[in-house]
Coordinates of C-alpha atoms in Angstrom, one line a residue:
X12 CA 0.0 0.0 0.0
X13 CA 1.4 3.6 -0.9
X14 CA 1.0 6.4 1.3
X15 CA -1.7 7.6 -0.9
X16 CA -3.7 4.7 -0.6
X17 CA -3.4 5.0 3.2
X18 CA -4.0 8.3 3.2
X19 CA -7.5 7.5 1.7
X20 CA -8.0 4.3 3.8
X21 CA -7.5 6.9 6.8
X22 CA -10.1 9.2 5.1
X23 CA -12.4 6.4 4.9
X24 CA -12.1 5.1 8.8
X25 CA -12.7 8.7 10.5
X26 CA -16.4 9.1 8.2
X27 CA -17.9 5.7 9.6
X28 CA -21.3 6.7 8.5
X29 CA -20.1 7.1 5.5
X30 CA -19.1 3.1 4.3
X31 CA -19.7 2.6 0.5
X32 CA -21.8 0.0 -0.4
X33 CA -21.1 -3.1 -2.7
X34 CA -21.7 -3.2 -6.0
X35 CA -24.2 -6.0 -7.4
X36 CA -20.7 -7.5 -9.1
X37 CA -19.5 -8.2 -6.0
X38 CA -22.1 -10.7 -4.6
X39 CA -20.4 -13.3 -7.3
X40 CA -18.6 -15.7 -7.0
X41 CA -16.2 -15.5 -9.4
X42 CA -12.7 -14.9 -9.5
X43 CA -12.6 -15.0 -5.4
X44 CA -13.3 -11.2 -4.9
X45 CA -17.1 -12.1 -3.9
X46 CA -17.2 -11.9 -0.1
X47 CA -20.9 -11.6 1.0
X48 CA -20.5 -12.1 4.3
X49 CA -18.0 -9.2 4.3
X50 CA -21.0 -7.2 2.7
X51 CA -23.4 -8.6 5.4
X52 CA -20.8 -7.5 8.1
X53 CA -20.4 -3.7 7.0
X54 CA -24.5 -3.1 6.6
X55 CA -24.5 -4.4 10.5
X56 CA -21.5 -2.4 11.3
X57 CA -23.2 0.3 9.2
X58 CA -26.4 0.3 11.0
X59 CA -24.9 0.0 14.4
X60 CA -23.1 3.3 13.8
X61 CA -25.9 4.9 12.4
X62 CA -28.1 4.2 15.5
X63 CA -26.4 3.3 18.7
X64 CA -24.3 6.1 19.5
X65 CA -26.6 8.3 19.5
X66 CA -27.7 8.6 23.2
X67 CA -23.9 8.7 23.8
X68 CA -23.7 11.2 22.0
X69 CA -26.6 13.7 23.1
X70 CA -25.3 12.9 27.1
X71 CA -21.7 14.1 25.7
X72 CA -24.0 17.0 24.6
X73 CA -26.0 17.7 27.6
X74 CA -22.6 17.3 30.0
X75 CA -20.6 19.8 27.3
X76 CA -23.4 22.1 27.7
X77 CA -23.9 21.5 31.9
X78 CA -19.9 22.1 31.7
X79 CA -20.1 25.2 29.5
X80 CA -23.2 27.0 31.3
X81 CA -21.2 26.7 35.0
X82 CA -18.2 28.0 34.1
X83 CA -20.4 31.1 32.5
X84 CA -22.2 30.9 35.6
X85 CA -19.0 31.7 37.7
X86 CA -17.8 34.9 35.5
X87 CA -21.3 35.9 35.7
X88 CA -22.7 35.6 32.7
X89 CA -26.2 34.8 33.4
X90 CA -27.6 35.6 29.7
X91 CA -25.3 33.2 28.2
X92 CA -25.2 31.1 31.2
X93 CA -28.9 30.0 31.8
X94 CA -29.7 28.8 28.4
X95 CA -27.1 26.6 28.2
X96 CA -28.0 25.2 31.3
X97 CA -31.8 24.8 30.0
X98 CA -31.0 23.3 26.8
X99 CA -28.5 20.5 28.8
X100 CA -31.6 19.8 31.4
X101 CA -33.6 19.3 28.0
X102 CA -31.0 16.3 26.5
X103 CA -30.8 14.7 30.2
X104 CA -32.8 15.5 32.7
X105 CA -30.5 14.9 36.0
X106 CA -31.0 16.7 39.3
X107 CA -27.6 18.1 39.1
X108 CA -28.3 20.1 36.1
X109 CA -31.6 21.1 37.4
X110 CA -30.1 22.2 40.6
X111 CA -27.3 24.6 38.8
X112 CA -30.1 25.8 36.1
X113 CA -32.2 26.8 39.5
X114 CA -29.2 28.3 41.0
X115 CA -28.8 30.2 38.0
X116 CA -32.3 31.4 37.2
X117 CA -32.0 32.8 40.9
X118 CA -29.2 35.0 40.4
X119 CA -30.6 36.2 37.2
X120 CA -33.6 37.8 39.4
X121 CA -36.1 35.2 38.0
X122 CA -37.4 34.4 41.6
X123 CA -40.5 32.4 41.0
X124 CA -39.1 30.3 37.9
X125 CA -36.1 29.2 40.5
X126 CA -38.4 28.5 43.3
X127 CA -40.4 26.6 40.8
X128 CA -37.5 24.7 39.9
X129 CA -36.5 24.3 43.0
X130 CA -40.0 22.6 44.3
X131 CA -39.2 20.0 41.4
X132 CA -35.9 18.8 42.1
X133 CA -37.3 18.4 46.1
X134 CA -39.7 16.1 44.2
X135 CA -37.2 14.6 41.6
X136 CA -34.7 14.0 44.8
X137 CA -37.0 12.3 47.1
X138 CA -38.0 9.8 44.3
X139 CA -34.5 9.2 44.0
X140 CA -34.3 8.9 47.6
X141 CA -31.2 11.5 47.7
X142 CA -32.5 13.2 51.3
X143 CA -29.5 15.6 51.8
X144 CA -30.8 17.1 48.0
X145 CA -34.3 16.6 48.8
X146 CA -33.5 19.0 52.3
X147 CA -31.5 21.5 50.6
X148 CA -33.6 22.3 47.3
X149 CA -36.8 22.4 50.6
X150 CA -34.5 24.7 51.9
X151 CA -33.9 26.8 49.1
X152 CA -37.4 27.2 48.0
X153 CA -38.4 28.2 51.6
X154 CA -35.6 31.1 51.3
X155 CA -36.9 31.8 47.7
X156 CA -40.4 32.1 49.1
X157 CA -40.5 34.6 51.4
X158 CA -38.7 37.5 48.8
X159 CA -41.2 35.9 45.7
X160 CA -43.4 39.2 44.3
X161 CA -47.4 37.9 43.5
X162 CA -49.8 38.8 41.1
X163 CA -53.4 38.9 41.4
X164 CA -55.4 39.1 38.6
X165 CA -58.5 40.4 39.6
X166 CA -62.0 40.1 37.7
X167 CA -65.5 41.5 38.9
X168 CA -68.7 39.8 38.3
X169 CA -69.4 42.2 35.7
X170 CA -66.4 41.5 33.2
X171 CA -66.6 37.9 33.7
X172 CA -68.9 37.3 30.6
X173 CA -68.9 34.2 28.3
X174 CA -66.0 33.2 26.9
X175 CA -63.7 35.9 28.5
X176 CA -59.9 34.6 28.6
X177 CA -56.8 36.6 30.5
X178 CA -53.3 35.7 29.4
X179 CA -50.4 36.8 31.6
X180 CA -47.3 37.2 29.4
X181 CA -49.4 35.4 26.6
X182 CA -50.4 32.3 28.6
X183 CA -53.7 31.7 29.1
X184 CA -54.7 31.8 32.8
X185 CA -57.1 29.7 34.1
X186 CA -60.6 31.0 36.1
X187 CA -60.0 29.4 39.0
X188 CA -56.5 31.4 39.3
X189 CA -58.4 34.8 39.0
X190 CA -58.4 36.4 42.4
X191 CA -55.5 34.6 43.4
X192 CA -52.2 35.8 44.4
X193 CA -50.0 34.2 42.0
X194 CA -46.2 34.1 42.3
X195 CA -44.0 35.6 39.4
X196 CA -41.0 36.8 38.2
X197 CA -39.6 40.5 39.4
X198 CA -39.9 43.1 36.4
X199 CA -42.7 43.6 33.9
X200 CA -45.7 41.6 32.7
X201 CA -48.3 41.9 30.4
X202 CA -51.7 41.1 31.2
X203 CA -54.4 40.9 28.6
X204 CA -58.3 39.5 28.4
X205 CA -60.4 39.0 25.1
X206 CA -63.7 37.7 24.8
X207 CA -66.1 37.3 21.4
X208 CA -67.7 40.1 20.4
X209 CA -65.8 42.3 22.3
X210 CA -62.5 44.6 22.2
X211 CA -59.5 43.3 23.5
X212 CA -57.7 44.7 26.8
X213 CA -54.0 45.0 27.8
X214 CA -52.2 46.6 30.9
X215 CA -48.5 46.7 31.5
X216 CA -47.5 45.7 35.5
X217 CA -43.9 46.5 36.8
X218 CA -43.2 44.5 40.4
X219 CA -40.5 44.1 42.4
X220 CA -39.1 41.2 44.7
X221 CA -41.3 41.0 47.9
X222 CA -44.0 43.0 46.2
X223 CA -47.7 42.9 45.9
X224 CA -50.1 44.0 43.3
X225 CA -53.4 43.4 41.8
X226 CA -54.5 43.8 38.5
X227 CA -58.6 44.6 37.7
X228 CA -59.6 43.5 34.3
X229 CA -62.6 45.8 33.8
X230 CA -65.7 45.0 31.6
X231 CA -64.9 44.6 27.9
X232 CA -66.4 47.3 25.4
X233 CA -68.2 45.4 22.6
X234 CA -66.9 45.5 19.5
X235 CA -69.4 46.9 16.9
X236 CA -67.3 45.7 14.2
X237 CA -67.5 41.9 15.2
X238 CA -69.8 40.0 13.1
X239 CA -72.6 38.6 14.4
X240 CA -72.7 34.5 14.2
X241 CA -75.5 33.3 12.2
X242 CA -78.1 31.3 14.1
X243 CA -78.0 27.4 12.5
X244 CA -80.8 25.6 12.2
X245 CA -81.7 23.1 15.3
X246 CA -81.7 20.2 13.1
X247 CA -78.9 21.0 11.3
X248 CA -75.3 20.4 12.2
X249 CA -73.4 22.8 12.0
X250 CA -70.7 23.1 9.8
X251 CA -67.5 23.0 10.5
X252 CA -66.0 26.7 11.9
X253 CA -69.6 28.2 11.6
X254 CA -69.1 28.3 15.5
X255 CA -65.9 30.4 15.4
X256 CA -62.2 30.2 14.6
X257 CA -61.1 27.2 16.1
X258 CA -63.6 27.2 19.0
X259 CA -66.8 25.7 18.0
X260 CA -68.0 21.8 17.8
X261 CA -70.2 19.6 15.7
X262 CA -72.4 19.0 19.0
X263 CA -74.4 21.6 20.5
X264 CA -74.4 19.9 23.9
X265 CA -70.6 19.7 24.2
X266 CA -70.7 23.4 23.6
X267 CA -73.7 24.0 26.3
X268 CA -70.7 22.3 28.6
X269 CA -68.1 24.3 28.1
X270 CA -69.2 28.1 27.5
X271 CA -65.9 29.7 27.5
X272 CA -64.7 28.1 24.2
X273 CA -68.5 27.6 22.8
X274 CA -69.3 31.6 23.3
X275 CA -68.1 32.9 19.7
X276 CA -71.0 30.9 18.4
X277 CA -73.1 33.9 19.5
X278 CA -76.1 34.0 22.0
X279 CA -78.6 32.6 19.5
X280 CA -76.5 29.5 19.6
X281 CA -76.3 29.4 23.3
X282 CA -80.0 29.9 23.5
X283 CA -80.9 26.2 21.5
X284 CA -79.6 24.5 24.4
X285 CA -82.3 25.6 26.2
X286 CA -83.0 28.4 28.9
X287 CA -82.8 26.2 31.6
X288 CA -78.7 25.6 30.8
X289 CA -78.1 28.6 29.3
X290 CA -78.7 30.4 32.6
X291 CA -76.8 27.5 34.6
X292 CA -74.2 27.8 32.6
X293 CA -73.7 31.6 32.9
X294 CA -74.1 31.4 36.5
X295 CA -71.0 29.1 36.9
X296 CA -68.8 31.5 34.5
X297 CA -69.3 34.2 36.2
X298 CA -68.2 33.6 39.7
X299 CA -67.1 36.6 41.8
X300 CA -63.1 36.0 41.6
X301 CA -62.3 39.0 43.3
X302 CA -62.6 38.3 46.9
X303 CA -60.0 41.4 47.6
X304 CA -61.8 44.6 45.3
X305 CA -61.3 47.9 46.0
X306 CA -64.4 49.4 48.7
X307 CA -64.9 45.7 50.5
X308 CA -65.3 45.7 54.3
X309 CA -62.0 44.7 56.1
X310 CA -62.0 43.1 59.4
X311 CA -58.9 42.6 61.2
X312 CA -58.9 40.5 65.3
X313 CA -55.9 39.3 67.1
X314 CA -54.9 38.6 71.2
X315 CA -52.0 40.6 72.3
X316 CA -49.6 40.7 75.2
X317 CA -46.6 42.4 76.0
X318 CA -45.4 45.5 78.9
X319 CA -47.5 48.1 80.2
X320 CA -45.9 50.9 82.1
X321 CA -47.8 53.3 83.9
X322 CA -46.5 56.7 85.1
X323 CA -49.8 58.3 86.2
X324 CA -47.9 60.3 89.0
X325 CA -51.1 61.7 90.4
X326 CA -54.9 61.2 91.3
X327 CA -57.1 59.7 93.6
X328 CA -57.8 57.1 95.8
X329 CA -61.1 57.7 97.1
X330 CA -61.2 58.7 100.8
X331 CA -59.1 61.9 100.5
X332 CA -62.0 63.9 102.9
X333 CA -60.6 62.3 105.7
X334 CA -57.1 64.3 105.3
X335 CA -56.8 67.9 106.0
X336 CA -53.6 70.5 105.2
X337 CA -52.5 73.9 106.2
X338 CA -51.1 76.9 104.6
X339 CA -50.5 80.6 105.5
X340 CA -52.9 83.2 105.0
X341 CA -52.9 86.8 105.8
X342 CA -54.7 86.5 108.8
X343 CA -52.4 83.7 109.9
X344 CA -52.1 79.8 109.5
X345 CA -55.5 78.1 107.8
X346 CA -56.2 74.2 108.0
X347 CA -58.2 73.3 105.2
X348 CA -60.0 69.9 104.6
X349 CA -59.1 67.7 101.4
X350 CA -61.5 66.9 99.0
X351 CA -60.9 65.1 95.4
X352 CA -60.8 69.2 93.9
X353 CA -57.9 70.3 96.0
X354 CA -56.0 66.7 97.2
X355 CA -54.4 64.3 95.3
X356 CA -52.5 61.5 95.9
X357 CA -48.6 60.8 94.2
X358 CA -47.8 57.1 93.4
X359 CA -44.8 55.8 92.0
X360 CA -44.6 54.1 88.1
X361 CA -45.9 51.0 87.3
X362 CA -44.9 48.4 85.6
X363 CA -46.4 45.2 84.5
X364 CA -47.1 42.1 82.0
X365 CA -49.8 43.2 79.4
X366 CA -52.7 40.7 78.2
X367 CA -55.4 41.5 76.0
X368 CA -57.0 42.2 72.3
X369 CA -57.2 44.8 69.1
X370 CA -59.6 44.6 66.9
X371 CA -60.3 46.7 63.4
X372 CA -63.1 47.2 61.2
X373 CA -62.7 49.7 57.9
X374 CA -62.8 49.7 54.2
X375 CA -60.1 48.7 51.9
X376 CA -59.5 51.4 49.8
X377 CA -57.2 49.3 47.8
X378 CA -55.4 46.3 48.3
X379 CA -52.9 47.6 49.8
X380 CA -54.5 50.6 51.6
X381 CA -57.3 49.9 54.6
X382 CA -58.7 52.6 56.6
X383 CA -61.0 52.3 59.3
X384 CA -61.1 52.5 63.3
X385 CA -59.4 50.2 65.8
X386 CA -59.7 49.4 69.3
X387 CA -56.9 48.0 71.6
X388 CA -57.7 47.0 75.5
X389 CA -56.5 44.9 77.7
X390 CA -55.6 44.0 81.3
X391 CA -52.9 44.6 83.3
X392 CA -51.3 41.6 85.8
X393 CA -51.1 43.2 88.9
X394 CA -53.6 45.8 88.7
X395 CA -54.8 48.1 85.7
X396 CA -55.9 48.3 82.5
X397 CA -55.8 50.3 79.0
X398 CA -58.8 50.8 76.7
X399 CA -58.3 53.0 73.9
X400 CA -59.5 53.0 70.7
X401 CA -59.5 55.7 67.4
X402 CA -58.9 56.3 63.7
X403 CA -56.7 53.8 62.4
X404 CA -54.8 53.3 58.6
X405 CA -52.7 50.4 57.2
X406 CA -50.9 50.4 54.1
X407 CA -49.0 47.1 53.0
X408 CA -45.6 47.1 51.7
X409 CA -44.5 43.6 49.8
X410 CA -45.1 41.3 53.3
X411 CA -45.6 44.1 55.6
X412 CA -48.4 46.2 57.0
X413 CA -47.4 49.7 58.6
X414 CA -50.0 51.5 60.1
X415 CA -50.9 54.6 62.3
X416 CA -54.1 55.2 64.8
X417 CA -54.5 57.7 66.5
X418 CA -56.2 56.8 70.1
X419 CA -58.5 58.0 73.3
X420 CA -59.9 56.3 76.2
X421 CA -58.7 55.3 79.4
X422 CA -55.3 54.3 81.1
X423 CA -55.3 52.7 84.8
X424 CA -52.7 51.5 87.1
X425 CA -52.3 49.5 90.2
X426 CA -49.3 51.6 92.1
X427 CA -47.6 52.0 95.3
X428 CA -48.9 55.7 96.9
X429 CA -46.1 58.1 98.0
X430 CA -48.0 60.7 99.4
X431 CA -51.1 63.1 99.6
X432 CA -50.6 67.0 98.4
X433 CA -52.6 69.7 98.8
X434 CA -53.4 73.0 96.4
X435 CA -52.8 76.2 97.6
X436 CA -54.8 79.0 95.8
X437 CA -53.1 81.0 93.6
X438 CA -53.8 84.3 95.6
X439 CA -51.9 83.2 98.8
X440 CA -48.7 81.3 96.9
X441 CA -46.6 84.5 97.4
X442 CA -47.4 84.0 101.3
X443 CA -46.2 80.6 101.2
X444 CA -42.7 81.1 99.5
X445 CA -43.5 80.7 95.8
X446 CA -45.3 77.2 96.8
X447 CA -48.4 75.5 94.6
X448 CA -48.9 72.5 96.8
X449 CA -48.2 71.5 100.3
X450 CA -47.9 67.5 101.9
X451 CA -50.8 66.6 103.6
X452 CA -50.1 65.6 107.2
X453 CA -51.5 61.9 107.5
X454 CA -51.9 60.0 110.5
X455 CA -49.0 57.2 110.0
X456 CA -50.4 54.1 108.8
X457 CA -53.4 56.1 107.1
X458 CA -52.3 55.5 103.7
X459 CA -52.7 52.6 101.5
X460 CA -49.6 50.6 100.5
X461 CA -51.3 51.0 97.2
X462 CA -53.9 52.4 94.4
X463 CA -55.8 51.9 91.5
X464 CA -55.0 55.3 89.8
X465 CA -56.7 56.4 86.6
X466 CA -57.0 59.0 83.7
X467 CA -58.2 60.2 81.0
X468 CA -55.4 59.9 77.7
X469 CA -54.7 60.5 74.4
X470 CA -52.1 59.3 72.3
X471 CA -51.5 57.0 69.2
X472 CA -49.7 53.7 67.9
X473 CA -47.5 52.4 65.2
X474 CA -48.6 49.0 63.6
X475 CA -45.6 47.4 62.0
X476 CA -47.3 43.7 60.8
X477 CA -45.2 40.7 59.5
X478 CA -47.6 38.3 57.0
X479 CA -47.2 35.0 58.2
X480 CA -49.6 33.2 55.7
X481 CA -51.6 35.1 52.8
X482 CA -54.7 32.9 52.1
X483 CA -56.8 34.7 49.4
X484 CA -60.4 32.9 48.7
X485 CA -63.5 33.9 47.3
X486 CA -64.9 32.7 50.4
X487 CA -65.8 34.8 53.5
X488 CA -62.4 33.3 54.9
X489 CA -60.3 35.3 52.7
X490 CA -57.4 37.1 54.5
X491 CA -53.7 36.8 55.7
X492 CA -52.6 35.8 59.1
X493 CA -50.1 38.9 60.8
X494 CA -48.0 38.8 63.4
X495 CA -48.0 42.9 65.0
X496 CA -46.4 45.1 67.1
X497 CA -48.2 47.9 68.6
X498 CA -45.7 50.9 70.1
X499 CA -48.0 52.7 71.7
X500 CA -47.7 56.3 73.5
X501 CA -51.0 57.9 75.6
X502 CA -50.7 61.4 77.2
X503 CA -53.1 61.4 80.5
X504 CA -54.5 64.3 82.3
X505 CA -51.9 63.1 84.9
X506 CA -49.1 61.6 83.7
X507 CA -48.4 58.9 81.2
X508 CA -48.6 55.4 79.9
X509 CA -46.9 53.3 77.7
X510 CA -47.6 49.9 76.0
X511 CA -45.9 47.7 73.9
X512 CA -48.2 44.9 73.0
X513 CA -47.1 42.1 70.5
X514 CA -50.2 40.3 68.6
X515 CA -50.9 37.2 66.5
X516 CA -54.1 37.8 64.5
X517 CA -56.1 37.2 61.1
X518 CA -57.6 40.5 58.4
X519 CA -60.4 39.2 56.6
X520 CA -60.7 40.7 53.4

């Protein structure tokens, strides 16, 4: 053999799929060049290279890919990154690709596709029975979940007519979704509804991580340029597409079932099934899927506990007539008797554990504005109590609620008394050296060790409420379960009082 012919022997071996097939001449026997069995040998070999390696070769693909999308991963390059990542998932699906493709779509910003992907490799690992993967992708959605921005698409009764659909980002979303907070991706979406017959509706929605918004898809103008559907006759089927693009069926009764794809046919159509199940069937389209519009009544209840401190410095304890006092007069020294107008009693502060309830009933102006009045009480351990209640706004923020009320009502505390003074009228205080008010001589033992002391206040608190658990419904039971703090500040006509209750409670709405 000559170098060329080895040359083209070489060319030959590195194109396997390429192997010449014999020519009909050489299935004879003569001369001793006819070899079938070597013809039968290289189809075999042939086929084998034409079909085996295949899955070989798309795993060498999918770990080239995994290989190439981490090390873009590491300099950063998420663009480039991600999509190499998705496309190596797509040619073998293996929880270690799925958990570096979540990893990246979670540095990219795309929060809710991560923690989507993350909630399927949990599954994917626990079928495998991997439990330290299973724990950490649990863990990671968790973390995910608590920064994820929702959507709520919100449609009245009104714009829910037959065969209305709303796309989010051009997927269709289905009814029982509507009113629900959904979770999605930081940045913009597009939200759109169409119906038959009428005009089509889009709105543009920019959210951030942690955020909250609702969108309200209003009632769809009709479109006086959409033809009317022709009525078909009841014996007749109709023909095919007579019931609209791609919507309609042969069978009136299939379309009676689903009015949502059946609607383009038009209400004539809708009416042969008879008015018994047309107006069943437009009941059940139109369901109110907005249990969180704009002017419904908000009700928010919760037990609280916490610190009380009371610094009600003076009042009175109820037998003050028994005391009398004496200052100087121009005719000499006068003893006057106490009475609750001119006596008080001094006490030292208070402080003590806090128990009680707050309750709130208002409008939501939005869904992320409620105003209203609210009410806070409560008892104190060892004596006292606080009832106060006022105008009162919250306005939510992502997973918090911050809020201000302003409050009046009444502040009492259980305290150790100090002392009895007495008044001296204003005309004789230059006789008594520039003095207002004078001890009251008591007999010793007289006093009480302690007091309940109270006042009149007013003051205001600070909500700052954590959402524990957001449970939207279109039932009565629609709300979101808060954890509160309640810094609150009361001026009294006699000193002051301060409480710093912590609550767990639920805002229906």
């Amino acid at each position: 053999m000559n170098r060329k012919d080895a040359k083209r022997a070489g060319d030959a071996s590195a194109i396997p799929r390429r192997i010449r097939r014999p020519s009909v001449g050489s299935w004879s026997t003569g001369g001793g060049r006819g070899r079938p069995w070597a013809c039968a040998l290289a189809i075999a070999l042939s086929l084998g290279l034409l079909g085996g390696p295949r899955p070989a070769f798309a795993q060498a693909d999918a770990e080239a890919l995994l290989d190439e999308g981490k090390k873009l991963m590491t300099k950063g390059k998420l663009a480039e990154a991600c999509p190499r990542l998705e496309e190596s998932y797509a040619l073998s699906p293996r929880s270690s690709t799925l958990l570096a493709l979540a990893s990246c779509h979670e540095k990219q910003g795309k929060l809710a596709t991560a923690w989507s992907e993350y909630i399927d490799l949990g599954a994917a690992a626990r079928k495998e029975g991997n439990k330290r993967l299973e724990a950490d992708a649990k863990a990671r959605g968790a973390r995910l979940e608590r920064r994820l921005p929702r959507l709520t698409l919100s449609v009245p009764r009104a714009a829910a007519v037959d065969g209305l659909e709303v796309t989010l980002d051009g997927a269709p979303v289905d009814r029982s979704a509507w009113g629900q907070a959904r979770p999605v991706d930081p940045g913009a979406h597009k939200v759109s509804a169409s119906a038959p017959g009428r005009k089509r509706w889009e709105a543009s929605v920019s959210i951030k991580r942690g955020e909250r918004k609702a969108v309200r898809v209003p009632v769809l103008a009709k479109d006086a340029a959409a033809a009317p559907a022709k009525p078909a006759p009841a014996a007749e089927v109709p023909a095919p597409g007579a019931a609209g693009p791609g919507k309609g069926t042969a069978e009136p009764e299939k379309k009676a079932a689903a009015p949502g794809k059946g609607a383009a046919a038009g209400p004539e159509k809708g009416a042969a099934a008879g008015p018994e199940k047309g107006a069943a069937v437009a009941t059940a389209a139109t369901p109110d899927a907005s249990p969180r519009h704009t002017g419904s009544l908000v009700v928010d209840v919760g037990v609280a506990g916490g610190g009380l401190i009371g610094l009600i410095d003076a009042g009175s304890f109820g037998n003050l007539s028994s005391y009398s006092y004496s200052y100087v007069i121009p005719e000499g020294e006068l003893i006057a008797p106490c009475d609750d107008d001119v006596c008080h009693a001094s006490f030292d502060p208070a402080i003590g554990p806090f128990v009680g309830s707050h309750a709130f009933v208002g409008l939501a102006l939005s869904e992320e504005l409620h105003l209203g009045a609210r009410v806070l009480g409560g008892y104190r351990f060892g004596g006292g109590y606080l009832l106060v209640g006022g105008p009162s706004v919250s306005m939510r923020f992502g997973r918090l609620w911050l809020g201000l009320s302003g409050f009046g009502g009444w502040v009492a505390q259980e305290a150790k008394v100090t002392g009895v003074m007495g008044d001296i009228p204003s005309q004789w205080v230059d006789l008594n050296h520039g003095r207002t008010q004078v001890d009251v001589t008591t007999r010793e033992g007289s006093l009480p060790e302690s007091a309940l002391v109270e006042t009149l206040a007013f003051g205001g608190s600070v909500e700052l409420s954590v959402v524990l658990a957001d449970l939207p419904s279109s039932s009565w039971t629609s709300g979101a379960l808060l954890l509160s703090v309640w810094p609150t500040f009361m001026k009294g006509l006699e000193g002051f009082a301060i409480a710093a209750p912590v609550s767990l409670g639920y805002r229906f709405y």
